[in-house]
Each structure stands twice: as C-alpha cells, then as structure tokens.
Amino acid sequence: MDLRQLRYFVAVARERNFTRAAEQLHIAQPPLSRQIQQMEQELGVQLLVRSSRPIRLTDAGRLFYEEAQQVLGRVEQMKDAARRIGHGQRRVISIGFVASTLYAGLPTVVRRLRQARPDADVRLVEMMSGPQVEGLKNGRIDVGFGRMRSSDPSVERQVLREERLVVAIPPAFALAAEDAPLKPAALKGQKLVVYPSEPRPSFADQMLSLLGHHGVRPPQLQEVRDLQTALGLVAAETGVCLIPASARFLRSDLRYRLIDDQEATSPVVMSYRRNEDPALIALLRQLICEMYAENPPWLDIPHNRLTTP
C-alpha cells in the first residue's frame, strides 16, 4: 500500500462516486477501481459498498477513511516543514477560528503566542467549527478555536469555558424595557435572526434547537452569513438574535438580556490533532490560564462558566 492508493481511496470516500473521484484525480475510472480493490485485498476487508448509490463506506471503510486523512495530512505537514527548514524559513503555526472568538480572548492568546514563539510564523485562518475538524485532519490548521463539540476520534478537544447566551434586542422592542434575565419561552412570537447561514450544522442550529426545546417556533426566520450582519439586522429591527455573551460589546445601540437558563450556553472549544506537538498545546493552555487570571471584562462570572485548561 502506498500514499497514492491512500489518496485514491480518500477521493472516492469523499465523493461517494468513482466517476467524480476519477475526474478529480485526473485518471480513468478502471485503474482507480483496481487500486481500491488491491487495497481491499491487501487489508482482507471490504471498504466500500459498491452496490449502493451513492457508494457507501463499511464500518472498516469509515475508520480507514479517518485514518487515511490523518496520514495524508501529516505527510503534507512533513513536506512543508522540510521545505521551510531547507530554505531557512520559520515554522508555521496555523490557527483556525470562528469570528466570535475574536471578541473573547483569542487576540490576546495569539499576541502572547507570537511573543513566546518568535521563531514561528503564527497565522490565523477563519473557519467555521465543523470545517475545523477537517482542517485539522488534512493539516491545513494545527489548532482550532470553535463553538461546537466534535466526536471525531482523531481530534482532541478541550472546552475552555461555557459562555452564557444573551438576546440582542432593538431598543424599540417591548423586550428591551427590562434588564432582567429572560426566559426562553418569552421569545415566542418574536422574529429571529440566526447565523451562520452555512455551512450547517452550526451555531444557528444550536440556537434553533435550544428554542425548540422550550416550545419556541419563530414566526419568521432570517439566516445571515455572520455575527456582524446579524446584529446589524437587529439594529434595523428585523428581529432578535441569540449570541454569545462576549459579543454584546460589539454594538452599544442594542439592548442585551441574559437567557435565564443555565443550559443556554455556547462552548469555546480548543481542538487539535491527537499527538499534536505537546509543547505547543501546553504553551497555549498556559497562555489561556494566564489570561483568565487577569479577569478581562468579557470573562465576568455571570456570563461564563469557566473550565481550567
């Protein structure tokens, strides 16, 4: 078995179709099919169910797909690292992030990481929580800061804190007349703005699930691409929007009320590959602990449940 065969299998597993995979790989379909058959013969197990449309992975195939992505990602990292060292360049540390983490400590962590590792080129890649898992496995990023928990076995996760949710409300709305925490059921009949519109599942689905649990079905729903747009629409009185508490500092022309439900939270999750550089992960944990110890304004206890990294 060689790396070429692994790439062939990953392409077929991702596309669930031999024809599309062959086009993507710029080879003919028959040799692609033969290479996959040779892999199955070598392993002694079936990886694909060819009789289904689209092609389906067996249990062994799913495991092999996850592991193959990780192997190929590490190979690309090795090649990139070797080129950089050979050309006298610095190591690159790529950090994936969702936009809302920019308002709650990520800039501080990145700034201090650059100070602690002047030998490295720290790069930020905006990436939604779901795609971060794929980005970790294929080597595009080394660490991710997102809002969704993942169950992928090749990725380690650490919940840094549970951030309480608040409702952003236009000042002219009746709900803005008070500052007290708001029961989720009080949002019945309210038009709702959610983000992001894609990719899904996402933070938007988490919010809809939360409201649905309390019997809230918005009469009108508007999906937008990002948090800033969502708050802009709230300011235009399009509806209300559930956001992580730290994002309430973004606009001062809106009213914000805490959701009165201890389970109404959005986690901030640090994710990284299994067996990732332990020194880098330990350094990031240290920097996060030091930042927490300084009690920044967005970390106030009523709006957060802390977890020590």
Short mmCIF file of C-alpha atoms in Angstrom, two decimals:
data_model
loop_
_atom_site.label_atom_id
_atom_site.label_comp_id
_atom_site.label_asym_id
_atom_site.label_seq_id
_atom_site.Cartn_x
_atom_site.Cartn_y
_atom_site.Cartn_z
CA MET A 1 0.00 0.00 0.00
CA ASP A 2 1.34 3.44 -0.90
CA LEU A 3 0.37 7.09 -0.49
CA ARG A 4 -1.07 7.21 -3.99
CA GLN A 5 -3.56 4.49 -3.09
CA LEU A 6 -4.49 6.33 0.10
CA ARG A 7 -5.18 9.50 -1.92
CA TYR A 8 -7.28 7.48 -4.36
CA PHE A 9 -9.33 5.95 -1.56
CA VAL A 10 -9.87 9.30 0.21
CA ALA A 11 -11.11 10.85 -3.04
CA VAL A 12 -13.61 8.02 -3.61
CA ALA A 13 -14.74 8.06 0.02
CA ARG A 14 -15.23 11.82 -0.06
CA GLU A 15 -17.10 11.90 -3.39
CA ARG A 16 -19.01 8.64 -2.82
CA ASN A 17 -18.69 8.17 -6.57
CA PHE A 18 -15.94 6.59 -8.70
CA THR A 19 -16.61 8.78 -11.74
CA ARG A 20 -16.35 12.08 -9.85
CA ALA A 21 -13.30 10.86 -7.92
CA ALA A 22 -11.56 9.85 -11.15
CA GLU A 23 -12.26 13.27 -12.67
CA GLN A 24 -10.90 14.97 -9.56
CA LEU A 25 -7.74 12.82 -9.67
CA HIS A 26 -7.37 13.20 -13.46
CA ILE A 27 -7.23 9.46 -14.08
CA ALA A 28 -9.51 6.95 -15.79
CA GLN A 29 -12.10 5.15 -13.70
CA PRO A 30 -10.99 1.50 -14.31
CA PRO A 31 -7.45 1.92 -12.87
CA LEU A 32 -8.91 3.83 -9.92
CA SER A 33 -11.30 0.97 -9.19
CA ARG A 34 -8.46 -1.57 -9.49
CA GLN A 35 -6.30 0.33 -7.00
CA ILE A 36 -9.11 0.33 -4.42
CA GLN A 37 -9.71 -3.39 -4.99
CA GLN A 38 -6.00 -4.08 -4.45
CA MET A 39 -6.13 -2.18 -1.15
CA GLU A 40 -9.14 -4.21 -0.02
CA GLN A 41 -7.37 -7.45 -0.98
CA GLU A 42 -4.25 -6.41 0.94
CA LEU A 43 -6.30 -5.48 4.02
CA GLY A 44 -8.55 -8.52 3.74
CA VAL A 45 -11.68 -6.41 4.38
CA GLN A 46 -14.26 -4.61 2.26
CA LEU A 47 -14.03 -0.82 2.47
CA LEU A 48 -16.81 0.20 0.08
CA VAL A 49 -20.33 -0.98 -0.65
CA ARG A 50 -20.38 -0.51 -4.43
CA SER A 51 -23.98 -1.65 -4.93
CA SER A 52 -25.45 1.41 -3.18
CA ARG A 53 -25.95 4.80 -4.82
CA PRO A 54 -24.12 6.81 -3.72
CA ILE A 55 -21.29 4.45 -2.74
CA ARG A 56 -21.36 3.71 0.98
CA LEU A 57 -18.44 3.11 3.35
CA THR A 58 -18.40 -0.02 5.50
CA ASP A 59 -17.51 0.34 9.19
CA ALA A 60 -13.95 -0.62 8.31
CA GLY A 61 -14.05 1.87 5.44
CA ARG A 62 -15.12 4.73 7.70
CA LEU A 63 -12.28 4.01 10.13
CA PHE A 64 -9.79 3.68 7.27
CA TYR A 65 -11.02 6.96 5.74
CA GLU A 66 -10.47 8.87 9.00
CA GLU A 67 -7.01 7.40 9.49
CA ALA A 68 -6.02 7.91 5.84
CA GLN A 69 -6.93 11.61 6.01
CA GLN A 70 -4.77 11.99 9.09
CA VAL A 71 -1.82 10.19 7.48
CA LEU A 72 -2.02 12.29 4.31
CA GLY A 73 -2.35 15.49 6.33
CA ARG A 74 0.75 14.63 8.36
CA VAL A 75 2.68 13.83 5.17
CA GLU A 76 1.84 17.26 3.76
CA GLN A 77 2.94 18.86 7.02
CA MET A 78 6.23 16.94 6.92
CA LYS A 79 6.88 18.06 3.35
CA ASP A 80 6.08 21.67 4.17
CA ALA A 81 8.26 21.61 7.31
CA ALA A 82 11.17 20.08 5.40
CA ARG A 83 10.92 22.74 2.67
CA ARG A 84 10.81 25.52 5.21
CA ILE A 85 13.80 24.25 7.16
CA GLY A 86 15.69 23.67 3.91
CA HIS A 87 15.04 27.25 2.86
CA GLY A 88 15.80 28.68 6.30
CA GLN A 89 12.17 29.65 6.92
CA ARG A 90 10.31 29.66 10.23
CA ARG A 91 7.80 27.03 11.32
CA VAL A 92 4.18 27.94 10.57
CA ILE A 93 1.54 27.56 13.29
CA SER A 94 -1.90 27.82 11.71
CA ILE A 95 -4.85 28.57 13.99
CA GLY A 96 -8.43 28.13 12.82
CA PHE A 97 -11.05 30.30 14.49
CA VAL A 98 -14.70 31.25 14.38
CA ALA A 99 -15.26 35.00 14.30
CA SER A 100 -16.96 35.22 17.70
CA THR A 101 -13.78 34.07 19.47
CA LEU A 102 -12.13 37.32 18.35
CA TYR A 103 -14.27 39.16 20.90
CA ALA A 104 -13.41 36.86 23.75
CA GLY A 105 -9.69 36.43 24.22
CA LEU A 106 -8.28 34.89 21.05
CA PRO A 107 -6.36 38.06 20.03
CA THR A 108 -4.68 38.10 23.46
CA VAL A 109 -3.68 34.44 23.20
CA VAL A 110 -2.32 34.87 19.67
CA ARG A 111 -0.38 38.00 20.57
CA ARG A 112 1.26 36.26 23.53
CA LEU A 113 1.93 33.13 21.48
CA ARG A 114 3.86 35.27 18.99
CA GLN A 115 5.85 36.76 21.87
CA ALA A 116 6.57 33.33 23.35
CA ARG A 117 7.45 31.74 19.98
CA PRO A 118 9.30 34.39 17.95
CA ASP A 119 10.76 31.53 15.89
CA ALA A 120 7.31 30.68 14.49
CA ASP A 121 5.05 32.30 11.93
CA VAL A 122 1.60 32.29 13.58
CA ARG A 123 -1.20 32.50 11.03
CA LEU A 124 -4.96 32.86 11.56
CA VAL A 125 -7.47 31.11 9.31
CA GLU A 126 -11.17 31.98 9.68
CA MET A 127 -13.02 28.67 9.64
CA MET A 128 -16.36 27.53 11.00
CA SER A 129 -16.40 24.93 13.78
CA GLY A 130 -17.37 21.95 11.60
CA PRO A 131 -14.74 22.51 8.88
CA GLN A 132 -12.09 22.95 11.59
CA VAL A 133 -12.13 19.18 12.17
CA GLU A 134 -11.43 18.54 8.50
CA GLY A 135 -8.79 21.30 8.56
CA LEU A 136 -7.02 19.62 11.46
CA LYS A 137 -7.02 16.22 9.79
CA ASN A 138 -5.75 17.43 6.43
CA GLY A 139 -3.07 19.62 8.01
CA ARG A 140 -4.46 23.00 6.97
CA ILE A 141 -4.56 24.11 10.63
CA ASP A 142 -2.73 22.95 13.75
CA VAL A 143 -5.19 24.19 16.38
CA GLY A 144 -8.81 25.29 16.17
CA PHE A 145 -10.93 27.54 18.39
CA GLY A 146 -14.60 26.93 17.72
CA ARG A 147 -18.09 26.72 19.18
CA MET A 148 -19.10 23.11 18.55
CA ARG A 149 -18.07 19.88 20.18
CA SER A 150 -16.88 17.16 17.83
CA SER A 151 -16.83 13.40 18.34
CA ASP A 152 -14.15 12.69 15.73
CA PRO A 153 -11.71 10.15 17.27
CA SER A 154 -8.65 11.66 15.60
CA VAL A 155 -9.17 15.08 17.19
CA GLU A 156 -8.65 16.05 20.83
CA ARG A 157 -10.96 18.69 22.29
CA GLN A 158 -10.92 20.85 25.38
CA VAL A 159 -13.81 23.05 26.44
CA LEU A 160 -12.19 26.26 27.68
CA ARG A 161 -15.41 27.70 29.06
CA GLU A 162 -19.18 27.68 28.64
CA GLU A 163 -20.27 31.15 27.59
CA ARG A 164 -23.81 32.16 28.55
CA LEU A 165 -26.16 33.31 25.81
CA VAL A 166 -27.81 36.71 25.61
CA VAL A 167 -30.59 38.04 23.39
CA ALA A 168 -29.74 41.10 21.30
CA ILE A 169 -32.87 43.28 21.13
CA PRO A 170 -33.70 46.53 19.28
CA PRO A 171 -34.27 49.32 21.86
CA ALA A 172 -37.77 49.98 20.48
CA PHE A 173 -38.96 46.41 21.16
CA ALA A 174 -41.02 45.76 24.31
CA LEU A 175 -38.49 43.12 25.44
CA ALA A 176 -35.87 45.88 25.75
CA ALA A 177 -37.83 47.64 28.53
CA GLU A 178 -36.21 45.47 31.24
CA ASP A 179 -32.70 44.23 32.02
CA ALA A 180 -33.62 41.09 33.98
CA PRO A 181 -32.71 37.67 32.57
CA LEU A 182 -35.21 36.44 30.02
CA LYS A 183 -36.90 33.04 29.96
CA PRO A 184 -36.55 31.36 26.54
CA ALA A 185 -40.33 30.99 26.35
CA ALA A 186 -40.60 34.81 26.38
CA LEU A 187 -39.27 34.77 22.81
CA LYS A 188 -42.46 33.17 21.47
CA GLY A 189 -43.83 35.27 18.64
CA GLN A 190 -40.52 37.09 18.06
CA LYS A 191 -38.93 37.20 14.62
CA LEU A 192 -35.48 35.66 14.79
CA VAL A 193 -32.16 36.34 13.08
CA VAL A 194 -29.67 33.43 13.11
CA TYR A 195 -26.13 32.92 11.83
CA PRO A 196 -24.25 31.46 10.07
CA SER A 197 -26.42 30.50 7.12
CA GLU A 198 -23.79 27.94 6.08
CA PRO A 199 -22.08 25.54 6.50
CA ARG A 200 -24.51 23.51 8.59
CA PRO A 201 -24.88 22.18 11.26
CA SER A 202 -23.69 25.29 13.06
CA PHE A 203 -24.32 27.76 15.86
CA ALA A 204 -27.61 28.61 14.14
CA ASP A 205 -28.84 25.04 14.56
CA GLN A 206 -27.81 25.03 18.22
CA MET A 207 -29.92 28.14 18.83
CA LEU A 208 -32.93 26.76 16.98
CA SER A 209 -32.65 23.51 18.92
CA LEU A 210 -32.49 25.41 22.22
CA LEU A 211 -35.60 27.43 21.43
CA GLY A 212 -37.41 24.38 20.09
CA HIS A 213 -36.74 22.60 23.39
CA HIS A 214 -38.70 25.39 25.09
CA GLY A 215 -41.52 25.23 22.55
CA VAL A 216 -40.46 28.38 20.70
CA ARG A 217 -41.07 28.32 16.92
CA PRO A 218 -40.17 31.72 15.41
CA PRO A 219 -42.91 33.00 13.08
CA GLN A 220 -40.20 34.39 10.79
CA LEU A 221 -36.58 33.33 10.47
CA GLN A 222 -33.79 35.15 8.67
CA GLU A 223 -30.46 33.40 8.19
CA VAL A 224 -27.36 35.51 7.58
CA ARG A 225 -23.71 34.81 6.97
CA ASP A 226 -22.06 36.22 10.09
CA LEU A 227 -22.48 37.75 13.53
CA GLN A 228 -21.88 41.36 12.47
CA THR A 229 -24.61 41.14 9.83
CA ALA A 230 -26.98 39.54 12.33
CA LEU A 231 -26.52 42.38 14.82
CA GLY A 232 -26.92 44.93 12.03
CA LEU A 233 -30.30 43.41 11.18
CA VAL A 234 -31.30 43.51 14.85
CA ALA A 235 -30.42 47.22 14.88
CA ALA A 236 -32.68 47.59 11.83
CA GLU A 237 -35.49 45.98 13.88
CA THR A 238 -35.66 42.86 11.70
CA GLY A 239 -35.87 40.68 14.80
CA VAL A 240 -33.91 39.48 17.82
CA CYS A 241 -30.78 37.31 17.85
CA LEU A 242 -29.19 34.92 20.35
CA ILE A 243 -25.45 35.50 20.67
CA PRO A 244 -22.57 34.51 22.99
CA ALA A 245 -22.33 37.00 25.87
CA SER A 246 -18.90 38.33 24.86
CA ALA A 247 -20.34 39.60 21.56
CA ARG A 248 -22.56 42.08 23.42
CA PHE A 249 -19.62 44.52 23.40
CA LEU A 250 -19.83 44.74 19.59
CA ARG A 251 -22.70 47.24 19.42
CA SER A 252 -23.78 49.74 22.05
CA ASP A 253 -27.02 50.68 20.26
CA LEU A 254 -28.77 47.41 21.19
CA ARG A 255 -30.12 46.03 24.46
CA TYR A 256 -28.89 42.66 25.75
CA ARG A 257 -30.66 40.34 28.15
CA LEU A 258 -29.19 37.16 29.59
CA ILE A 259 -31.10 33.97 28.80
CA ASP A 260 -32.49 32.63 32.07
CA ASP A 261 -31.43 29.02 31.56
CA GLN A 262 -28.17 27.58 32.90
CA GLU A 263 -28.01 25.22 29.92
CA ALA A 264 -28.27 28.08 27.41
CA THR A 265 -24.55 28.31 26.71
CA SER A 266 -22.12 28.28 23.82
CA PRO A 267 -18.84 26.44 24.49
CA VAL A 268 -15.47 27.80 23.46
CA VAL A 269 -13.57 24.69 22.35
CA MET A 270 -9.88 24.28 21.58
CA SER A 271 -9.30 21.37 19.18
CA TYR A 272 -6.10 19.77 17.95
CA ARG A 273 -4.91 16.54 16.38
CA ARG A 274 -4.07 13.59 18.58
CA ASN A 275 -0.31 13.53 19.17
CA GLU A 276 -0.01 17.18 18.12
CA ASP A 277 3.15 18.99 19.30
CA PRO A 278 2.72 18.65 23.11
CA ALA A 279 4.92 21.69 23.80
CA LEU A 280 2.69 23.90 21.65
CA ILE A 281 -0.53 22.66 23.30
CA ALA A 282 0.97 23.07 26.78
CA LEU A 283 2.04 26.62 25.92
CA LEU A 284 -1.44 27.52 24.66
CA ARG A 285 -3.01 26.14 27.86
CA GLN A 286 -0.57 28.20 29.92
CA LEU A 287 -1.34 31.38 27.99
CA ILE A 288 -5.09 30.84 28.35
CA CYS A 289 -4.75 30.26 32.12
CA GLU A 290 -2.71 33.45 32.48
CA MET A 291 -5.33 35.40 30.52
CA TYR A 292 -8.16 34.03 32.67
CA ALA A 293 -6.27 35.00 35.83
CA GLU A 294 -6.34 38.64 34.71
CA ASN A 295 -10.18 38.68 34.74
CA PRO A 296 -10.79 40.57 31.46
CA PRO A 297 -14.20 42.33 31.17
CA TRP A 298 -15.71 39.71 28.85
CA LEU A 299 -14.96 36.96 31.39
CA ASP A 300 -17.33 38.19 34.11
CA ILE A 301 -18.75 35.29 36.11
CA PRO A 302 -22.48 35.93 35.50
CA HIS A 303 -21.89 35.38 31.78
CA ASN A 304 -19.43 32.46 31.90
CA ARG A 305 -18.76 29.06 33.40
CA LEU A 306 -15.00 28.59 33.42
CA THR A 307 -13.02 25.43 32.77
CA THR A 308 -9.33 25.36 33.62
CA PRO A 309 -7.33 24.30 30.52
#
